[in-house]
PDB file of C-alpha atoms in Angstrom:
ATOM      1  CA  VAL A   1    -324.513  -4.560 122.792  1.00 72.00           C
ATOM      2  CA  GLN A   2    -322.467  -6.897 124.939  1.00 90.00           C
ATOM      3  CA  LEU A   3    -322.138  -7.609 128.632  1.00 94.00           C
ATOM      4  CA  GLN A   4    -319.011  -9.488 129.653  1.00 95.00           C
ATOM      5  CA  ALA A   5    -318.966 -10.940 133.167  1.00 96.00           C
ATOM      6  CA  SER A   6    -315.734 -11.973 134.860  1.00 97.00           C
ATOM      7  CA  GLY A   7    -314.150 -12.465 138.252  1.00 97.00           C
ATOM      8  CA  GLY A   8    -315.598 -15.785 139.316  1.00 97.00           C
ATOM      9  CA  GLY A   9    -313.532 -18.553 140.809  1.00 97.00           C
ATOM     10  CA  LEU A  10    -313.066 -20.994 143.643  1.00 98.00           C
ATOM     11  CA  VAL A  11    -312.978 -19.563 147.149  1.00 98.00           C
ATOM     12  CA  GLN A  12    -313.241 -20.959 150.660  1.00 98.00           C
ATOM     13  CA  ALA A  13    -316.240 -20.212 152.832  1.00 98.00           C
ATOM     14  CA  GLY A  14    -315.827 -16.838 154.480  1.00 98.00           C
ATOM     15  CA  GLY A  15    -313.787 -15.496 151.592  1.00 98.00           C
ATOM     16  CA  SER A  16    -314.444 -12.709 149.109  1.00 98.00           C
ATOM     17  CA  LEU A  17    -314.683 -12.208 145.368  1.00 98.00           C
ATOM     18  CA  ARG A  18    -315.440  -9.257 143.151  1.00 98.00           C
ATOM     19  CA  LEU A  19    -317.365  -9.839 139.962  1.00 98.00           C
ATOM     20  CA  SER A  20    -317.154  -7.395 137.083  1.00 98.00           C
ATOM     21  CA  CYS A  21    -319.456  -6.837 134.129  1.00 96.00           C
ATOM     22  CA  ALA A  22    -318.061  -4.759 131.302  1.00 95.00           C
ATOM     23  CA  ALA A  23    -320.614  -3.225 128.958  1.00 91.00           C
ATOM     24  CA  SER A  24    -319.810  -2.388 125.368  1.00 86.00           C
ATOM     25  CA  GLY A  25    -321.844  -1.073 122.498  1.00 84.00           C
ATOM     26  CA  ARG A  26    -323.780   1.429 124.577  1.00 77.00           C
ATOM     27  CA  THR A  27    -323.994   3.006 127.986  1.00 76.00           C
ATOM     28  CA  PHE A  28    -326.671   1.882 130.375  1.00 77.00           C
ATOM     29  CA  SER A  29    -327.577   5.142 131.995  1.00 75.00           C
ATOM     30  CA  GLY A  30    -331.301   4.979 132.699  1.00 80.00           C
ATOM     31  CA  TYR A  31    -331.279   1.191 132.815  1.00 87.00           C
ATOM     32  CA  THR A  32    -331.468  -1.008 135.864  1.00 93.00           C
ATOM     33  CA  MET A  33    -328.396  -3.234 136.021  1.00 94.00           C
ATOM     34  CA  GLY A  34    -328.635  -6.473 137.894  1.00 96.00           C
ATOM     35  CA  TRP A  35    -326.863  -9.605 139.004  1.00 98.00           C
ATOM     36  CA  PHE A  36    -328.559 -12.973 138.951  1.00 98.00           C
ATOM     37  CA  ARG A  37    -327.320 -16.438 139.802  1.00 98.00           C
ATOM     38  CA  GLN A  38    -328.267 -19.965 138.888  1.00 98.00           C
ATOM     39  CA  ALA A  39    -327.232 -23.030 140.812  1.00 97.00           C
ATOM     40  CA  PRO A  40    -327.414 -26.521 139.247  1.00 93.00           C
ATOM     41  CA  GLY A  41    -330.990 -27.751 139.087  1.00 95.00           C
ATOM     42  CA  LYS A  42    -332.403 -24.434 140.259  1.00 97.00           C
ATOM     43  CA  GLU A  43    -334.036 -21.487 138.585  1.00 97.00           C
ATOM     44  CA  ARG A  44    -332.173 -18.294 137.923  1.00 97.00           C
ATOM     45  CA  GLU A  45    -332.631 -15.975 140.884  1.00 97.00           C
ATOM     46  CA  PHE A  46    -332.250 -12.266 141.521  1.00 98.00           C
ATOM     47  CA  VAL A  47    -329.215 -11.233 143.572  1.00 98.00           C
ATOM     48  CA  ALA A  48    -328.867  -7.449 143.353  1.00 98.00           C
ATOM     49  CA  ALA A  49    -329.758  -4.458 141.199  1.00 97.00           C
ATOM     50  CA  ILE A  50    -328.761  -0.829 140.790  1.00 95.00           C
ATOM     51  CA  SER A  51    -329.963   2.137 138.774  1.00 90.00           C
ATOM     52  CA  TRP A  52    -328.692   5.670 138.487  1.00 84.00           C
ATOM     53  CA  SER A  53    -329.478   9.035 136.982  1.00 81.00           C
ATOM     54  CA  GLY A  54    -326.781  11.438 135.980  1.00 78.00           C
ATOM     55  CA  GLY A  55    -323.977  10.825 138.411  1.00 77.00           C
ATOM     56  CA  SER A  56    -326.075   9.608 141.316  1.00 85.00           C
ATOM     57  CA  VAL A  57    -327.274   6.175 142.323  1.00 87.00           C
ATOM     58  CA  LYS A  58    -331.070   6.135 142.488  1.00 87.00           C
ATOM     59  CA  TYR A  59    -331.758   2.633 143.642  1.00 90.00           C
ATOM     60  CA  THR A  60    -330.092  -0.502 144.959  1.00 95.00           C
ATOM     61  CA  ASP A  61    -331.737  -3.688 146.095  1.00 96.00           C
ATOM     62  CA  TYR A  62    -330.585  -7.114 147.256  1.00 98.00           C
ATOM     63  CA  THR A  63    -332.138 -10.446 147.849  1.00 98.00           C
ATOM     64  CA  ASP A  64    -332.410 -11.132 151.569  1.00 97.00           C
ATOM     65  CA  SER A  65    -329.806 -13.890 151.620  1.00 97.00           C
ATOM     66  CA  VAL A  66    -326.987 -11.564 150.492  1.00 98.00           C
ATOM     67  CA  LYS A  67    -327.891  -8.370 152.343  1.00 98.00           C
ATOM     68  CA  GLY A  68    -324.957  -7.172 154.400  1.00 97.00           C
ATOM     69  CA  ARG A  69    -322.545  -9.452 152.525  1.00 98.00           C
ATOM     70  CA  PHE A  70    -322.739  -8.304 148.878  1.00 98.00           C
ATOM     71  CA  THR A  71    -322.458  -4.804 147.450  1.00 98.00           C
ATOM     72  CA  ILE A  72    -323.446  -3.776 143.945  1.00 97.00           C
ATOM     73  CA  SER A  73    -321.786  -0.764 142.374  1.00 95.00           C
ATOM     74  CA  ARG A  74    -320.796   0.660 139.023  1.00 92.00           C
ATOM     75  CA  ASP A  75    -318.048   2.739 137.460  1.00 90.00           C
ATOM     76  CA  SER A  76    -319.611   4.961 134.835  1.00 84.00           C
ATOM     77  CA  ALA A  77    -316.258   5.985 133.376  1.00 86.00           C
ATOM     78  CA  LYS A  78    -315.426   2.350 132.705  1.00 89.00           C
ATOM     79  CA  ASN A  79    -319.028   1.393 131.874  1.00 89.00           C
ATOM     80  CA  THR A  80    -318.596  -1.481 134.290  1.00 93.00           C
ATOM     81  CA  LEU A  81    -320.861  -3.054 136.900  1.00 95.00           C
ATOM     82  CA  TYR A  82    -319.452  -4.765 139.996  1.00 97.00           C
ATOM     83  CA  LEU A  83    -320.617  -7.174 142.648  1.00 98.00           C
ATOM     84  CA  GLN A  84    -318.408  -7.291 145.723  1.00 98.00           C
ATOM     85  CA  MET A  85    -319.142 -10.521 147.557  1.00 98.00           C
ATOM     86  CA  GLY A  86    -317.985 -11.139 151.122  1.00 97.00           C
ATOM     87  CA  SER A  87    -318.510 -13.745 153.827  1.00 98.00           C
ATOM     88  CA  LEU A  88    -319.189 -16.225 151.077  1.00 98.00           C
ATOM     89  CA  LYS A  89    -321.092 -19.397 151.881  1.00 98.00           C
ATOM     90  CA  PRO A  90    -321.292 -22.709 150.039  1.00 97.00           C
ATOM     91  CA  GLU A  91    -324.899 -21.880 149.144  1.00 97.00           C
ATOM     92  CA  ASP A  92    -323.624 -18.903 147.130  1.00 98.00           C
ATOM     93  CA  THR A  93    -322.158 -21.374 144.638  1.00 98.00           C
ATOM     94  CA  ALA A  94    -323.704 -20.707 141.233  1.00 98.00           C
ATOM     95  CA  VAL A  95    -323.135 -19.216 137.820  1.00 98.00           C
ATOM     96  CA  TYR A  96    -323.508 -15.467 138.173  1.00 98.00           C
ATOM     97  CA  TYR A  97    -324.955 -13.377 135.351  1.00 98.00           C
ATOM     98  CA  CYS A  98    -325.103  -9.644 134.832  1.00 97.00           C
ATOM     99  CA  ALA A  99    -328.024  -8.130 132.976  1.00 96.00           C
ATOM    100  CA  ALA A 100    -329.645  -4.849 131.966  1.00 94.00           C
ATOM    101  CA  SER A 101    -333.322  -3.914 132.149  1.00 91.00           C
ATOM    102  CA  VAL A 102    -335.451  -0.983 131.061  1.00 87.00           C
ATOM    103  CA  TYR A 103    -337.762  -1.617 134.018  1.00 84.00           C
ATOM    104  CA  PRO A 104    -337.083   0.804 136.887  1.00 83.00           C
ATOM    105  CA  ARG A 105    -336.802  -1.870 139.559  1.00 85.00           C
ATOM    106  CA  GLY A 106    -336.662  -5.109 137.702  1.00 85.00           C
ATOM    107  CA  LYS A 107    -336.156  -8.279 139.685  1.00 91.00           C
ATOM    108  CA  ALA A 108    -337.539 -10.946 137.393  1.00 94.00           C
ATOM    109  CA  PRO A 109    -335.243 -12.409 134.733  1.00 95.00           C
ATOM    110  CA  SER A 110    -337.992 -11.819 132.163  1.00 95.00           C
ATOM    111  CA  GLU A 111    -337.691  -8.074 132.754  1.00 94.00           C
ATOM    112  CA  TYR A 112    -334.059  -8.018 131.601  1.00 95.00           C
ATOM    113  CA  ASP A 113    -333.191  -7.499 127.950  1.00 92.00           C
ATOM    114  CA  TYR A 114    -329.421  -7.888 127.849  1.00 93.00           C
ATOM    115  CA  TRP A 115    -327.423 -10.680 129.477  1.00 96.00           C
ATOM    116  CA  GLY A 116    -323.777 -11.494 129.992  1.00 95.00           C
ATOM    117  CA  GLN A 117    -322.447 -14.992 129.521  1.00 94.00           C
ATOM    118  CA  GLY A 118    -322.081 -15.888 133.213  1.00 95.00           C
ATOM    119  CA  THR A 119    -319.138 -16.517 135.490  1.00 98.00           C
ATOM    120  CA  GLN A 120    -318.827 -19.486 137.847  1.00 98.00           C
ATOM    121  CA  VAL A 121    -318.496 -18.908 141.576  1.00 98.00           C
ATOM    122  CA  THR A 122    -317.707 -21.947 143.709  1.00 98.00           C
ATOM    123  CA  VAL A 123    -317.507 -21.686 147.480  1.00 98.00           C
ATOM    124  CA  SER A 124    -315.959 -24.634 149.285  1.00 97.00           C
ATOM    125  CA  SER A 125    -316.808 -25.513 152.878  1.00 94.00           C
TER     126      SER A 125
END
């Protein structure tokens, strides 16, 4: 099972980026898929999560600091998770990780079993 995150880069404040997380080895239907980020010297923190059943999204959640600016989504046909990030701020600078959890509404890193390798997002002021 592999999660491959991509799409990071350098962007000016106010700009946008879309992160992707391609899953291989299995499908993650029934799992909660999440995005986390870790800035230098800080702990890894929850950003957003999504779960679905059949063809319908059951649950999405965001940390307060990204609500209204970030959108989590997935393409089941491509087995890919996305994080659309808008109105980016310098404080969004971090390495972003995608992950999969068997917990219905996991928010803690310890609740996630599978992790991607991370993609760097740098927002300049």
